[in-house]
Amino acid sequence: MSVTVTHPVTDAAPTRRRPRRSRSSPGRRPLTGLLFVAPTGVIVAGLFLVPLAILVYMSFTDWPLLASPTPDGVDNYRHLAHDDQFLGAIGFTLLYTVITTVVLFAVAFVLVAISNSRRRGTRFYRTAFFLPYVVGTAAASTMWWVDSSDSLGVFNRILEAVGLIHKPVGFLETPGKALFTVITLVVWKFIGFQVLVLLVGVQSIPTELYEAARVDGASTLQRLRYITVPGLKPTLALLTVLSVTGSLLAFDQFFVLTHGGPDNSTVTVVLALYNKAFQSFRLGDAAAEAVVLLVALILLNVIQLRLLRHRENP
Amino acid sequence: MTATITPTAEAPPVRPRRRRGAGETAARAARGGLFHITSSVLAVAFLFPLVWALLNSFKSKDEANQQPPTWFPHSLSIANYRSLAGFDQGIGTYLLNSILLSALTVLLSVVVCVLGGYGFARFTFRGKTLLFGTTLGILMVPYATILLPLYIVLGHLGLQNSLIGLALVLVMFQLPFGIYLMRNSFDAVPRELEEAALVDGASTVGALRHVSLRIVMPGVVTVALFSFLTSWNEYLAPLIFLNDGSKYTLPVMLVNIRYASYNIIDFGALQAGVVVAMLPCLVVYLALQRFYVNGLVAGALRG
C-alpha cells in the first residue's frame, strides 16, 4: 500500500522540522488523543448517558408533558402491571417477533440459494432482492397501504387476474389479515439485508472443506448439514439478535399501515409507548414502559452474547 | 457487490472432466431453466411494488384514483407531482428539509467518526476503553426508548423543533457503527506512513489529512452512505422532535398526506410522494453498492 501513497509533504524542508513532534510517536501524547475523541465523548455523554439517566428518573415520577414532574415512587411500574393496552402490546409484539423471525429465515434461505449461484444473472437477482431495503420504512409502508387497498390496490387486482379470488379482500380489515399484511411488508422490505449477511457468511466458509467432503463422497445434504450450517452459526446468531431486536421495537410499519387497528389489535410495545407519551402525555408511565423494554432487550443481548462466546470457545 | 461477493463456496477449482451424454445435458439445461424461472418470478415480485409506484405516480389524477386500477398509464401526466407542490407547505419545503437534515447528519457523522476512529486507533489515554465500550453500548439500547428523554434534553439545549438537534440525535445513533468502522480502518493503516510525514514536519492533523485519510476513504464513504440512508428515511425521530409543519421531512409529509383527508385520499399524490422519498435512496445505493457491502463486511460482521 505504501507504494501508492505519494509523499504529501515533500516541500517541508528539514530546516522547518519540528523536533518536538517528530521525536514522539503519536500514541505517546494522551492529550492529543483526548482531543480527537472529544466530539464522540461529548455526544455520547450528552445525548446518550444523560438521557439514559433522565429516562430512569422519569420512570419514578408523575410527569405530564407540559407541567413539572413530581416523584411518585414505583407507581408507574405498578400501573404497568394493570395496563391492559401495554400487556396486550407485549403479547402481540412477541407473537409478531416469533412469526417475523421464522418467516424471514425461511424465505431468506431460498433467496440465499439463488444469490449464491454461479449462474449468469445472479447479480441482478441479488440487487432486486436488496433494493427494497434501502427504501425508508415510512415510504414502504405508505406504498403497501396503497397497494393493499380493497378498491384501488394492486394486490387485489393481481389476485383477481390470476383467478385466486373473485371479490376484493380487505387486507387490513381483521386483526389476522392486518398482521399478515404487515408481515408481507416486513419480509419484502427487510429480507435483502438478511440475505446479504447470510451470503457473506456462506462465502466465508473455506472452499477446501467442501472439496474434502466431496472427495470423501458426502452428499449435498450432508455438506449442508455438516459444513454450511455449523459454519454459519455465528451469522445465524447475529441475524437472530438483529431480527428479534428489530421486531420487538417495531413501530413505523404499524403506525403507518395499521395505526394499531383494527380495534387496537396491532398495537406494538413501542406504539403503546408512543401513544402514552404523545397522545396521553403521561411521560412517567411511558418512561416506565421504556425502562422495562430496555432491561428486557439488554438481558436478551447479554444472553445472546454469552451463547455466541460459548460457541466460539467450547 | 461483485467486489467482495463472488460465488465460490460451491465452486471446485478442478472438476474432473467427463463426457456428458445427451440426457445429462438436457437435465442440466432443465435445471438452469427452472433456476431462472424461479429467480425471475421472485425478482419481479421484489421490484414490482417499486415500479408500480413509479408508474402510478405518472398517471392522470382520474386514472390514479380509478377502480380497479389500470395496469399501465393511458397517458403520462405530472398532475400528481403538481398536487404535491400544493400540499401544506409544498413538497419543495419538505424536500429541502430532508436534504438539509441528511447533509448535516452525513457531515457531522463523518467528522466525528473520522476524528474519533483516529483517536481510538492511534492514541492511548485514560478512559479509552470505557469511552469506546460506552459508544458501542449505544447499540444495546433500543432507539425508541431513549427518544423520550432526548426530547427533554434537546428542549434544555434549545434544540427542540430544530433540524440541527435532530441531526445530532441521528449522529449519536450512527456512532457505534461509524466509530467501530473508522477505528478498524485506521488500525489497518501502517503507522510508519504517518510517522514519515511527521518527521517531514507535518502536524498531527496534517498527517491524518494527507496520509491516512486517503487510505481510509472507502470507510468514510461507507459511514456517509449509512448516515444518508438513515437520516433520509428516519420517521419516528422527526415525528417526535419536530412540531412545526415547516420543518417536516419527506417521510413525515408522506404519512401526513395519508392521514390528511381521511375519506378522500389522493392515491396519485401519495404515490408521487413515495417516489420522491425513495428515488434518492435507490440511486445512491446503486451508485455506491460496493461501499455498502464492504462496510457491512468490515464493520458489522467482523464485530
XYZ file of C-alpha atoms in Angstrom, chain A residues 26-131:
106
model
C 1.537 9.978 18.016
C 0.500 7.325 20.522
C 2.528 8.896 23.290
C 0.538 12.092 23.599
C -2.626 11.392 25.566
C -3.904 14.976 25.359
C -3.967 14.947 21.568
C -5.788 11.630 21.684
C -8.404 13.070 24.009
C -8.921 15.962 21.624
C -9.640 13.561 18.778
C -12.252 11.615 20.714
C -13.714 14.707 22.416
C -16.623 15.122 19.939
C -17.515 11.465 20.394
C -17.312 11.839 24.157
C -19.497 14.939 24.213
C -22.189 13.322 22.064
C -22.116 10.039 23.967
C -22.340 11.826 27.300
C -24.890 14.470 26.373
C -27.177 12.545 24.066
C -26.818 9.023 25.412
C -25.769 8.805 29.060
C -27.652 11.873 30.302
C -30.911 10.867 28.541
C -30.485 7.346 29.886
C -30.266 8.726 33.425
C -33.231 11.028 32.821
C -35.239 8.100 31.498
C -34.723 6.145 34.704
C -35.547 9.226 36.789
C -38.669 9.909 34.717
C -39.936 6.430 35.312
C -40.191 7.229 39.045
C -42.110 10.471 38.576
C -45.517 11.698 37.593
C -44.569 13.762 34.555
C -47.298 15.362 32.467
C -45.652 16.666 29.303
C -46.231 20.369 29.940
C -46.199 20.587 33.743
C -43.324 19.951 36.119
C -42.632 16.424 37.351
C -43.372 15.140 40.866
C -41.767 11.968 42.244
C -44.214 9.119 42.688
C -42.049 6.149 43.605
C -42.843 2.928 41.836
C -46.407 3.940 40.985
C -45.704 3.944 37.251
C -44.424 0.385 37.376
C -47.488 -0.587 39.386
C -49.682 0.984 36.704
C -47.961 -1.125 34.066
C -48.977 -4.344 35.741
C -52.633 -3.343 35.287
C -52.314 -1.620 31.948
C -54.258 -3.767 29.505
C -53.013 -1.964 26.430
C -49.382 -2.416 27.486
C -49.834 -6.069 28.436
C -51.715 -6.711 25.202
C -48.959 -4.948 23.304
C -46.329 -7.214 24.881
C -48.255 -10.295 23.824
C -48.834 -9.013 20.313
C -45.218 -7.893 19.902
C -43.935 -11.310 20.990
C -46.255 -13.047 18.537
C -45.177 -10.708 15.761
C -41.498 -11.215 16.639
C -41.711 -15.001 16.524
C -43.620 -15.121 13.238
C -41.429 -12.499 11.568
C -38.175 -14.125 12.618
C -39.239 -17.569 11.415
C -40.675 -16.342 8.111
C -37.651 -14.124 7.426
C -35.245 -17.036 7.868
C -37.358 -19.431 5.809
C -37.647 -17.055 2.851
C -34.046 -15.888 3.210
C -32.678 -19.388 2.693
C -34.392 -19.668 -0.688
C -33.077 -16.263 -1.737
C -29.551 -17.053 -0.487
C -29.546 -20.258 -2.513
C -30.341 -18.169 -5.597
C -27.905 -15.392 -4.699
C -25.050 -17.821 -4.168
C -25.418 -19.448 -7.554
C -22.683 -19.205 -10.177
C -25.198 -18.857 -12.959
C -25.477 -15.807 -15.159
C -27.893 -13.131 -13.977
C -27.368 -13.857 -10.294
C -26.060 -10.360 -9.706
C -29.329 -8.899 -10.998
C -31.408 -11.166 -8.749
C -29.310 -10.186 -5.732
C -29.784 -6.479 -6.414
C -33.541 -6.979 -6.906
C -33.852 -8.721 -3.532
C -31.864 -5.994 -1.799
C -33.332 -2.808 -3.282
